[in-house]
Structure formats: C-alpha cells, structure tokens
Short mmCIF file of C-alpha atoms and ligand atoms in Angstrom, two decimals:
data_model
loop_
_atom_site.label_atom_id
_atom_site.label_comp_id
_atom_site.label_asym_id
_atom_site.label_seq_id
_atom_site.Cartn_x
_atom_site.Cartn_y
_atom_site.Cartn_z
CA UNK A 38 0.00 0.00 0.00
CA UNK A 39 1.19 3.32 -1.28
CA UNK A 40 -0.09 6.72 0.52
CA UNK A 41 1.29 9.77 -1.54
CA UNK A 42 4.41 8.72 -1.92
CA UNK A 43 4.88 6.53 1.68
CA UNK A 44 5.41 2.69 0.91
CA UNK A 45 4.26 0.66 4.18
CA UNK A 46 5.94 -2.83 4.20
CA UNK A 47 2.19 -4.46 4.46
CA UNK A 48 -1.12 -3.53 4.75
CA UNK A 49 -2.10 -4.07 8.41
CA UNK A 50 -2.35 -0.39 9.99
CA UNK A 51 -2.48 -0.27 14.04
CA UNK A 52 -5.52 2.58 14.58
CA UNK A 53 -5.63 5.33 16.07
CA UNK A 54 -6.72 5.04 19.61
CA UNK A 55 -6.64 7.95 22.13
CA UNK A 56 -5.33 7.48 25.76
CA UNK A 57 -3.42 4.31 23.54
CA UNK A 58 -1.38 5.31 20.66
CA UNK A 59 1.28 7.18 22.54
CA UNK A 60 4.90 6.59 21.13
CA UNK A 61 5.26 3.87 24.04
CA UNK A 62 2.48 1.57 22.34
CA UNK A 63 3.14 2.42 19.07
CA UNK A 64 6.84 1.32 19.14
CA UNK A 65 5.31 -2.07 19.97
CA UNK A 66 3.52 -1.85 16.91
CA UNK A 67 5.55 -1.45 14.71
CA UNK A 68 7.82 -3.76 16.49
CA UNK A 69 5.63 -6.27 16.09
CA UNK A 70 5.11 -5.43 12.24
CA UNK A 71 2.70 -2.88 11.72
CA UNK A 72 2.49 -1.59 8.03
CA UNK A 73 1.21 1.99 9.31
CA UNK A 74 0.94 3.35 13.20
CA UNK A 75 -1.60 5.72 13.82
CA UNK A 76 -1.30 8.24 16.38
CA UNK A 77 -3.83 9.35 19.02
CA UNK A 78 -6.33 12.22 17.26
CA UNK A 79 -4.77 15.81 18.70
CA UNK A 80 -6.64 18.57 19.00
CA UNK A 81 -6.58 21.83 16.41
CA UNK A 82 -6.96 24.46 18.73
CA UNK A 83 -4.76 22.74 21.42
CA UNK A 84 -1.90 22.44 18.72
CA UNK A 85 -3.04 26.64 18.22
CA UNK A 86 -2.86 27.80 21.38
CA UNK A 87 0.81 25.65 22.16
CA UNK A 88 -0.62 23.51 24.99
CA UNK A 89 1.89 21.74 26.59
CA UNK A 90 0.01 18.04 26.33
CA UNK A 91 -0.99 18.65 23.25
CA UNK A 92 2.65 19.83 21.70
CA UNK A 93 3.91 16.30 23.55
CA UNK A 94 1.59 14.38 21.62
CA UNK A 95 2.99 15.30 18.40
CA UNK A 96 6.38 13.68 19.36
CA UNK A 97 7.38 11.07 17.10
CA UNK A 98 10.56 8.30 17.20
CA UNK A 99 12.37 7.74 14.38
CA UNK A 100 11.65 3.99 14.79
CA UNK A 101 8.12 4.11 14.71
CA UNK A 102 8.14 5.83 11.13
CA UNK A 103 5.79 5.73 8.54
CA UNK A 104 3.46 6.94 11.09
CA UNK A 105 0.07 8.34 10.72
CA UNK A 106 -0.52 11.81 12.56
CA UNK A 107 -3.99 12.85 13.70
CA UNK A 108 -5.89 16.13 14.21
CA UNK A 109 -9.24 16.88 14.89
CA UNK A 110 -11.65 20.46 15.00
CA UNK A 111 -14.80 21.21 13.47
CA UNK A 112 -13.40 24.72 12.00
CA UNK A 113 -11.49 25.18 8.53
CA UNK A 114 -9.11 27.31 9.82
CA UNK A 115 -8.65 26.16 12.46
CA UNK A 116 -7.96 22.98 11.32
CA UNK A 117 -5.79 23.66 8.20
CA UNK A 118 -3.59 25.94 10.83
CA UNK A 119 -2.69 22.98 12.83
CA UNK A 120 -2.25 20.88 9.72
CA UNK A 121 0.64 23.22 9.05
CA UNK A 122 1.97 22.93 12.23
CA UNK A 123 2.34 19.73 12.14
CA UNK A 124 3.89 19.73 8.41
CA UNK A 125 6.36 21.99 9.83
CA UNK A 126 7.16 20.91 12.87
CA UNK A 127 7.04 17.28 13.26
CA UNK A 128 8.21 14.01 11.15
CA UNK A 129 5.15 12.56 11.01
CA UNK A 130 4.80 10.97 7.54
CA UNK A 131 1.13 11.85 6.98
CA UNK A 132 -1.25 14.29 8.28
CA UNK A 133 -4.90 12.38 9.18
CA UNK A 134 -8.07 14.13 10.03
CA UNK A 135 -10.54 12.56 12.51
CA UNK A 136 -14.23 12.62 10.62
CA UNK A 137 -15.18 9.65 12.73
CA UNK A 138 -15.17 10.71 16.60
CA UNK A 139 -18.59 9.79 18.02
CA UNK A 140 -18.36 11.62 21.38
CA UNK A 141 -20.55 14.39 21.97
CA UNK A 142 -18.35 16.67 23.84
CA UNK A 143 -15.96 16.88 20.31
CA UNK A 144 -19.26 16.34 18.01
CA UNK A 145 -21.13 19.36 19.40
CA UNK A 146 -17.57 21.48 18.25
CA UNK A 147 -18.74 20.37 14.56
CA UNK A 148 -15.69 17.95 14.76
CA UNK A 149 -15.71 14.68 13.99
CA UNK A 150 -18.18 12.32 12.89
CA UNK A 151 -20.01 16.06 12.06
CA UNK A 152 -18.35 16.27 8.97
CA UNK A 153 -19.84 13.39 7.61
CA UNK A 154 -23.15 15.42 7.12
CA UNK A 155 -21.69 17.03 4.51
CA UNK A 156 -19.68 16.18 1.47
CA UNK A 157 -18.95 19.64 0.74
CA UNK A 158 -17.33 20.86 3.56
CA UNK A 159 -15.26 18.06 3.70
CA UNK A 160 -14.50 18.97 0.35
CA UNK A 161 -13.71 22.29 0.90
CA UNK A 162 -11.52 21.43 4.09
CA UNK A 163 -9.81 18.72 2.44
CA UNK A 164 -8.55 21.00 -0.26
CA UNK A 165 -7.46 23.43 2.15
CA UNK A 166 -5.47 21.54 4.06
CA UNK A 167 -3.70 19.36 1.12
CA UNK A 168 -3.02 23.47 -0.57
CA UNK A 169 -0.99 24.13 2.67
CA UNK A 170 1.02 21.47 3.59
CA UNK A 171 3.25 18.95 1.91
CA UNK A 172 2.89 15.85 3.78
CA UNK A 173 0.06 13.64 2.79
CA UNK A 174 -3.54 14.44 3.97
CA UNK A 175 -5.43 11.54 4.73
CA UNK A 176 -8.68 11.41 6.53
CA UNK A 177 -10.71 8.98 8.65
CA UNK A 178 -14.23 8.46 8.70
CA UNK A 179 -17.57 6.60 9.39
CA UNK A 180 -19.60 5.58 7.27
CA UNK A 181 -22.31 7.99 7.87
CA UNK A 182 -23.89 9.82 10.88
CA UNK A 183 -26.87 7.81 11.12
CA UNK A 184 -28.81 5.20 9.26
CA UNK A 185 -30.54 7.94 7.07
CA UNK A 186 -27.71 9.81 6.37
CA UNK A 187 -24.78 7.51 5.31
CA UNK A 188 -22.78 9.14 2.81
CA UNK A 189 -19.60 7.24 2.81
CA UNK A 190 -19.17 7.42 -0.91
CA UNK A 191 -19.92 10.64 -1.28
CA UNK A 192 -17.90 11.82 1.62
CA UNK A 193 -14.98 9.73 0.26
CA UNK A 194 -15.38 10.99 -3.23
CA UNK A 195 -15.17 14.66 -1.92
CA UNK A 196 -11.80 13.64 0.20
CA UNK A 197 -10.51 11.86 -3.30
CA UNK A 198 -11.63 15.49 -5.32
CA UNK A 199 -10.03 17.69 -2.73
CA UNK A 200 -6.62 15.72 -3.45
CA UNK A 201 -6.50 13.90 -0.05
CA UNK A 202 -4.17 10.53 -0.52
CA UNK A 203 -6.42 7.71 1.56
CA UNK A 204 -8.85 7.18 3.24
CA UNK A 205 -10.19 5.18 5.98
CA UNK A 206 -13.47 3.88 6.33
CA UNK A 207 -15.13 2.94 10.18
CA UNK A 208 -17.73 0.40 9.04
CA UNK A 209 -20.43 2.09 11.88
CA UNK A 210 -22.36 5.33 12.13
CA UNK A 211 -22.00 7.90 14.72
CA UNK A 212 -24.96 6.73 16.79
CA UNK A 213 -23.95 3.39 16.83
CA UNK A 214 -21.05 4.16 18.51
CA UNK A 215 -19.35 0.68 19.18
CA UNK A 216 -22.31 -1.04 19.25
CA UNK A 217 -23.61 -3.43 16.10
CA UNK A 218 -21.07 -4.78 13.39
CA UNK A 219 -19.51 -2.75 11.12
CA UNK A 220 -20.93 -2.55 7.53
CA UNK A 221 -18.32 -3.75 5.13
CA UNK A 222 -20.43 -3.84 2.73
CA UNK A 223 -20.64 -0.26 2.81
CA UNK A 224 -16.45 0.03 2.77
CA UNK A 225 -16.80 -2.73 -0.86
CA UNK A 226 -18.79 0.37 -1.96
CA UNK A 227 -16.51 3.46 -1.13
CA UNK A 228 -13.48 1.35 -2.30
CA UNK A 229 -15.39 0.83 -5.78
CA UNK A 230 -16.01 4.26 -6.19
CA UNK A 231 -12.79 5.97 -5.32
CA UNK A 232 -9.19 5.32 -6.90
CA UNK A 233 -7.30 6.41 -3.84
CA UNK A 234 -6.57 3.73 -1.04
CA UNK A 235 -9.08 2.43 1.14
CA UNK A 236 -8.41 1.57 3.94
CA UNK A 237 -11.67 -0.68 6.30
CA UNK A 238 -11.74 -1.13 9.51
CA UNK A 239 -14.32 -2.47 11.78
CA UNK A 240 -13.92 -5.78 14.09
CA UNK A 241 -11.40 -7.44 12.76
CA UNK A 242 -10.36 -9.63 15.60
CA UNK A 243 -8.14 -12.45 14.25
CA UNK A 244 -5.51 -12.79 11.17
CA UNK A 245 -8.12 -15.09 9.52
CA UNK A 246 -10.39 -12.25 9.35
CA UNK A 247 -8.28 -9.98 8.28
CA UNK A 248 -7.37 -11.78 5.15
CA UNK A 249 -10.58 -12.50 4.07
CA UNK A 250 -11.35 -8.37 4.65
CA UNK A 251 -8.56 -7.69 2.07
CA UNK A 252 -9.98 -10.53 0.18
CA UNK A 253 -13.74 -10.07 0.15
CA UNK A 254 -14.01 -6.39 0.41
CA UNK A 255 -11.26 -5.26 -1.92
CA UNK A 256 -9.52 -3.00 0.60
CA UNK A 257 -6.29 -1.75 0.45
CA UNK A 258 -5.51 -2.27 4.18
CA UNK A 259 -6.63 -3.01 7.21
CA UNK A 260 -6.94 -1.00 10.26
CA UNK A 261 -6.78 -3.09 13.48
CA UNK A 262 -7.77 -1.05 16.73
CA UNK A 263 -9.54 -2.53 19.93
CA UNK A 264 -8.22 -6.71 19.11
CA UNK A 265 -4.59 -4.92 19.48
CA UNK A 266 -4.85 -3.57 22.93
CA UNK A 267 -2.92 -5.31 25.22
CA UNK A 268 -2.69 -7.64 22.30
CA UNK A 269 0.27 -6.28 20.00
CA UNK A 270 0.77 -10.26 18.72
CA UNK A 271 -2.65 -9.27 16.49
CA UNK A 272 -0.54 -7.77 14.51
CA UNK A 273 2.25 -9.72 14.21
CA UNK A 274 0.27 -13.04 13.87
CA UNK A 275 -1.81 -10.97 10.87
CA UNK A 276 1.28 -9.95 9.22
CA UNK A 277 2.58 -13.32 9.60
CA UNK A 278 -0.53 -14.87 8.24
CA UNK A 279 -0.92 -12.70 5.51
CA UNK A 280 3.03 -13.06 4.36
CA UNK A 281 3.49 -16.91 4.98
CA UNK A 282 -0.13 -18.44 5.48
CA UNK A 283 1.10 -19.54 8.54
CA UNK A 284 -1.06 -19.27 12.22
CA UNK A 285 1.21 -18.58 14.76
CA UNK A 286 0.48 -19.87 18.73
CA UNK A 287 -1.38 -16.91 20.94
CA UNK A 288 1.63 -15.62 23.30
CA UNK A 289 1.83 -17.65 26.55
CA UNK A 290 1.46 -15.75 30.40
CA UNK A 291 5.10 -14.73 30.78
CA UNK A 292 5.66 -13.58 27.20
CA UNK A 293 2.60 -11.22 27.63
CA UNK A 294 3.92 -9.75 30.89
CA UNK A 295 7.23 -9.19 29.53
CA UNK A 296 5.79 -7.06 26.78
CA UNK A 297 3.51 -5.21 29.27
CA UNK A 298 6.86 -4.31 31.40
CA UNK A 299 8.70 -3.09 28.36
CA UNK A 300 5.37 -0.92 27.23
CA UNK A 301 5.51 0.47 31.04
CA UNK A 302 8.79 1.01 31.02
CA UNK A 303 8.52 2.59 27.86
CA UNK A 304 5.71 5.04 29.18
CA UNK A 305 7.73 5.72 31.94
CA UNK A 306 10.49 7.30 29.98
CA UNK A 307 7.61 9.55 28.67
CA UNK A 308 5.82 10.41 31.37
CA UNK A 309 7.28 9.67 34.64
CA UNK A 310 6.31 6.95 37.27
CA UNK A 311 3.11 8.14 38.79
CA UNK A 312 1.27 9.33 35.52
CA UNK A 313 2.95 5.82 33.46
CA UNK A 314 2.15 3.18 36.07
CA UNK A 315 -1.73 4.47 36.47
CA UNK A 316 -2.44 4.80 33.01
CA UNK A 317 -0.73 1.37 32.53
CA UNK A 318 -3.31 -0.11 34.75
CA UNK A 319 -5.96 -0.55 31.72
CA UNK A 320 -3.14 -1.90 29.28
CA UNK A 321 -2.36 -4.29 32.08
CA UNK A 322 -5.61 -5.57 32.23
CA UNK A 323 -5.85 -5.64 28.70
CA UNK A 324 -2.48 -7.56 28.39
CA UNK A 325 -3.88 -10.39 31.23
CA UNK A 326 -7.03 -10.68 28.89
CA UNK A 327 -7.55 -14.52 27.20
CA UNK A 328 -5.36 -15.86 30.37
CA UNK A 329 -6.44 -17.76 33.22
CA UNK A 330 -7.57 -17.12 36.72
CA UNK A 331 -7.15 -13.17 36.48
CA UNK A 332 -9.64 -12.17 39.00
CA UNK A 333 -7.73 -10.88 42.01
CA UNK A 334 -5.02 -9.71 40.10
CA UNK A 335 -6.97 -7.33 38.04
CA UNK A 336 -8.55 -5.85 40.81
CA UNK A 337 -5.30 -5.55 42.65
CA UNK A 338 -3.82 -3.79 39.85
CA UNK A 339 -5.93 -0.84 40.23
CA UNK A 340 -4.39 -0.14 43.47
CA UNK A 341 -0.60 -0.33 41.57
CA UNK A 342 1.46 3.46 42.36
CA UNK A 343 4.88 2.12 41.36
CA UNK A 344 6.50 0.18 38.71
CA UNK A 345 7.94 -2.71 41.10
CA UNK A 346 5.04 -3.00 42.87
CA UNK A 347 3.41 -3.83 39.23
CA UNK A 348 5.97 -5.39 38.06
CA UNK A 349 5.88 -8.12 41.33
CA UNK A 350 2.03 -8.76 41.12
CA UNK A 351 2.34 -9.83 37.53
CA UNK A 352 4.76 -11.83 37.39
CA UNK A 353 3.95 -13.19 40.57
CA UNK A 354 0.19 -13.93 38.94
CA UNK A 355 2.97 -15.59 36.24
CA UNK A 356 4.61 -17.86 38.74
CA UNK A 357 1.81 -19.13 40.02
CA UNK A 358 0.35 -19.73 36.64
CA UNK A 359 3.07 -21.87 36.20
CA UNK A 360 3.22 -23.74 38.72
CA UNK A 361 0.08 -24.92 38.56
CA UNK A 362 0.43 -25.74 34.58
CA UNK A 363 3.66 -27.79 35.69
CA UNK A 364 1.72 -29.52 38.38
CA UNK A 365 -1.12 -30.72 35.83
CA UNK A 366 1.66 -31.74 33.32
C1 FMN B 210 -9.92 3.49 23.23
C2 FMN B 210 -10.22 3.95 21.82
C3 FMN B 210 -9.80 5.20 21.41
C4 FMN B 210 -10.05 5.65 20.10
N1 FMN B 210 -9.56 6.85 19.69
C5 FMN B 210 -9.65 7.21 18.38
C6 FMN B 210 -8.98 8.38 17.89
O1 FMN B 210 -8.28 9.09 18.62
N2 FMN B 210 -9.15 8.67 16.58
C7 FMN B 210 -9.91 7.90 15.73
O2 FMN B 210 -10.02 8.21 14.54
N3 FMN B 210 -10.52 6.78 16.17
C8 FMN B 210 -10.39 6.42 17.46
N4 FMN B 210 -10.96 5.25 17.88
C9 FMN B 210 -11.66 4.38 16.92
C10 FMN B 210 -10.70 3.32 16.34
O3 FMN B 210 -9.65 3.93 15.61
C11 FMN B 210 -11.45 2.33 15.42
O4 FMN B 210 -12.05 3.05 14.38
C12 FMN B 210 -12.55 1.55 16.16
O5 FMN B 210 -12.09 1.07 17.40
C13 FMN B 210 -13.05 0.38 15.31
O6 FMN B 210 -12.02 -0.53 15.02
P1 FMN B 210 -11.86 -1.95 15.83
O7 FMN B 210 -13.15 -2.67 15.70
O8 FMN B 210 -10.71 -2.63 15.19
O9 FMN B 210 -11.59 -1.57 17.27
C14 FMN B 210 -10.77 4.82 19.20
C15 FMN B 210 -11.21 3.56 19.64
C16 FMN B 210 -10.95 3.11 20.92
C17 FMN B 210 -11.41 1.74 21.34
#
C-alpha cells in the first residue's frame, strides 16, 4: 500500500486510539510489524494555542516511522492551521483528520463524525489543508452519521476530489457508537467508487479475518484497533498470516507480561512513574485478557502506584500460573 508517496511494508495499519497510541504503544507496533501506526487524534486548537500536552503528543521516534498523525476540530481554519503545524514541525509521515469521533463533547464542536453530514465541507476542508502542507492528507471516517444519512461514498469521493491521498473507512455510524457490526459492505462500496486507497476497519479480531477483509471487500488495508490492545501479537500473527499463510500460537502468560513491562517502562520514559504506572493499569488488564484465573489480580492492579510493585504482582500472577500448569503436566 502506497499513501502519496509513503510505501508501508504491508497492509495491516495499528488505529488510532486515544489514551493508547502514545509513542510507548506504538513502538510495539511497529515492532511487532505494523504496516502503518496511527497516532492518538490531537486537538486543532490545542496544537493553536501551544498547549503543553498537546505539543507532547505530536512527538514522534524515528523507529516508529511511517506513522500516521492525527488532528481533529470542526473549524477550517482552524484545522488547516494545525495541519501546518504539524507539516512543519514534526516528522510525522502523513497528516490524518478525525471525521469519525462519536463523542458528543468533540461532536457538538462540529468535529468529527459532524463532517460526515456534509460532502462539501469536507470537500472544501480537504482542499485546504492538502493546498498548505506537503505531507500527505489523509482522513478517517464513518460511514455515515446515522442510518438515514450515510454518505460514505460521497464523503470519500469529496476527500478523493479535494486531493487527499487515503482514506479510511469505520464500518459504523456515529450513533452506533461501538455497538452493532460494522458494515463492510458499505467500505466494498466506497473502495469501488474511489481510486485512492481504502483503507476498512471495523472488528477485525483475528488474522483469519483480516485476510478474508482484504480478500472479500477489496480493501487496500486493514486498520486493526480494539483486538490490538494489550494484544500487539494481532498484529504480528496478521502480518505473519498474511506473508506466509502460517497461524502462529497466541503468546503464553510470561511472554505477555514481559511485553507489558517493556510498554511500562517505555511510558515511563515519557511520562514519569506516577502518571505511566496508572495509566498502565488498563493496558495491564488488557495484556492479562484470554489468560487464566485473572480475577484478584486485576482488581489488585488498580491499586498499583509504582512500577515494582506492578511489576511483582504480575509476574507473581505468572509464577503461580506456572506452577500450577507444571503440576497438571
Ligand atoms: C480506546 C479507543 C480510542 C479511540 N480513539 C480514536 C482516535 O483518537 N481517533 C480515531 O479516529 N478513532 C479512534 N478510535 C476508533 C478506532 O480507531 C477504530 O475506528 C474503532 O475502534 C473500530 O475498530 P476496531 O473494531 O478494530 O476496534 C478509538 C477507539 C478506541 C477503542
């Protein structure tokens, strides 16, 4: 898959997830063979106005390149300001903007899935932005805002007009928020009627089903969010399965907990101890997901302050785990 002129090594793109894709996850990622990283969506006016969290979230390592930057605002200037920014200032490879955000606090802004009400604004934004930068513009979208108003081909036909290099397709309205199945159907469509990549995403949760996506549906790629948290071996086992035809084994206990301590670790280099090892607490839970017995030690994780302290109950949850495997065997 080509966007503009970035070549990703495969087609399996990690998505953009906020409070998630932080350098510290996405160097996992791609470690683990993401085509494409997407960063968490950053806000225009926050990029504007030089907040300090929102400046740190356009950091990006060399290593976890081609990566996927994303802004969100409901106004054009606004919007194509921070685009600049980040064309200027950053090395993100390609500049996304967030048409899909369901929450009302960003929708009642006009940003977000708002846009997808109307084809020519997008247009007219799109255009914009791709006039004043020279990195890629890219944008990510629903498929509509509700069942009587999904315009997913004509919203991705305007982002195609407008010059804007891909784009990717949520398979759900706004109002559904996560709730249903996403429509691929409705991605089959947008990808027949536009010439620039498509990318579909939408509850893929193995490599099996990611294959037949790419087969069935025509896409270019395939965006991979909520099966990846805590769960970086998704992609892996899809690029794997897509490169060799080969399933690979599901990661066992201690493999899992190693990766969590190098993510935390990771995190920790960003953002110090305290802030790292409680926002760690929901990838931790999310890493013991799929295992055995987890009860007490996800609830004792939520009273973890430091990183030993996490570090012991884990792999103590580990020991214990295999112990009692050896025992059976
Ligand atoms: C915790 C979380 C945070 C998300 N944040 C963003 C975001 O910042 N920008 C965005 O475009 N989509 C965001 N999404 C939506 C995902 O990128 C993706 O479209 C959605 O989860 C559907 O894909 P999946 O079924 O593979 O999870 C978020 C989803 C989750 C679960």
């Amino acid at each position: 898959m080509k966007i503009g002129d970035i070549t990703m090594k495969n087609p399996v793109v990690l998505a953009p997830m906020a409070g998630v894709c932080n350098p510290a996850f996405r160097l996992i990622a791609k470690e683990f063979g993401a085509g494409l990283v997407c960063a968490e969506m950053v806000s225009d006016k926050g990029i504007l106005y030089e907040n300090e969290k929102s400046l740190k979230m356009l950091y990006v390592d060399e290593r976890e390149k081609p990566l996927s930057l994303q802004i969100f605002g409901g106004e054009r200037e606004s919007l194509v300001a921070a685009a600049k920014y980040v064309d200027k200032h950053t090395n993100a490879d390609i500049i996304d903007i967030n048409m899909g955000c369901p929450v009302p606090k960003i929708t009642k802004c006009d940003a977000g899935a708002k846009w997808l009400l109307d084809p020519d604004k997008i247009y007219e934004m799109v255009a914009a932005t791709v006039d004043a930068v020279q990195k890629p513009v890219t944008v990510k979208m629903r498929i509509g805002w509700d069942e009587d108003h999904v315009y997913a081909v004509k919203n991705a036909q305007a982002v195609e007009r407008a010059g804007g290099a891909a784009v990717a397709v949520h398979g759900r309205t706004r109002v559904q928020m996560y709730e249903g199945t996403a429509n691929w159907d409705i991605i089959k469509e947008v990808k027949q009627n536009v010439s620039i990549p498509v990318i579909g995403n939408g509850d893929i949760s193995t490599p099996q089903e990611a294959k037949e996506r790419l087969e069935k549906y025509g896409v270019d790629g395939v965006m991979i969010g909520r099966a990846a948290l805590g769960n970086p071996w998704m992609l892996y086992r899809t690029v794997q399965y897509l490169e060799k035809g080969e399933i690979l084994p599901e990661p066992n206990a201690r493999e899992k907990m190693n990766i969590c301590m190098l993510h935390m670790d990771r995190l920790i280099e960003l953002k110090g101890e305290e802030v790292a090892v409680r926002e760690m607490r929901k990838h931790a839970a999310w890493y013991l997901k799929g295992l055995p017995k987890t009860g007490s030690v996800r609830n004792e994780i939520n009273q973890m302050t430091t990183r030993d302290d996490m570090s012991k109950l884990l792999f103590d949850y580990v020991d214990q785990l295999e112990e009692k495997q050896q025992k059976i065997s």
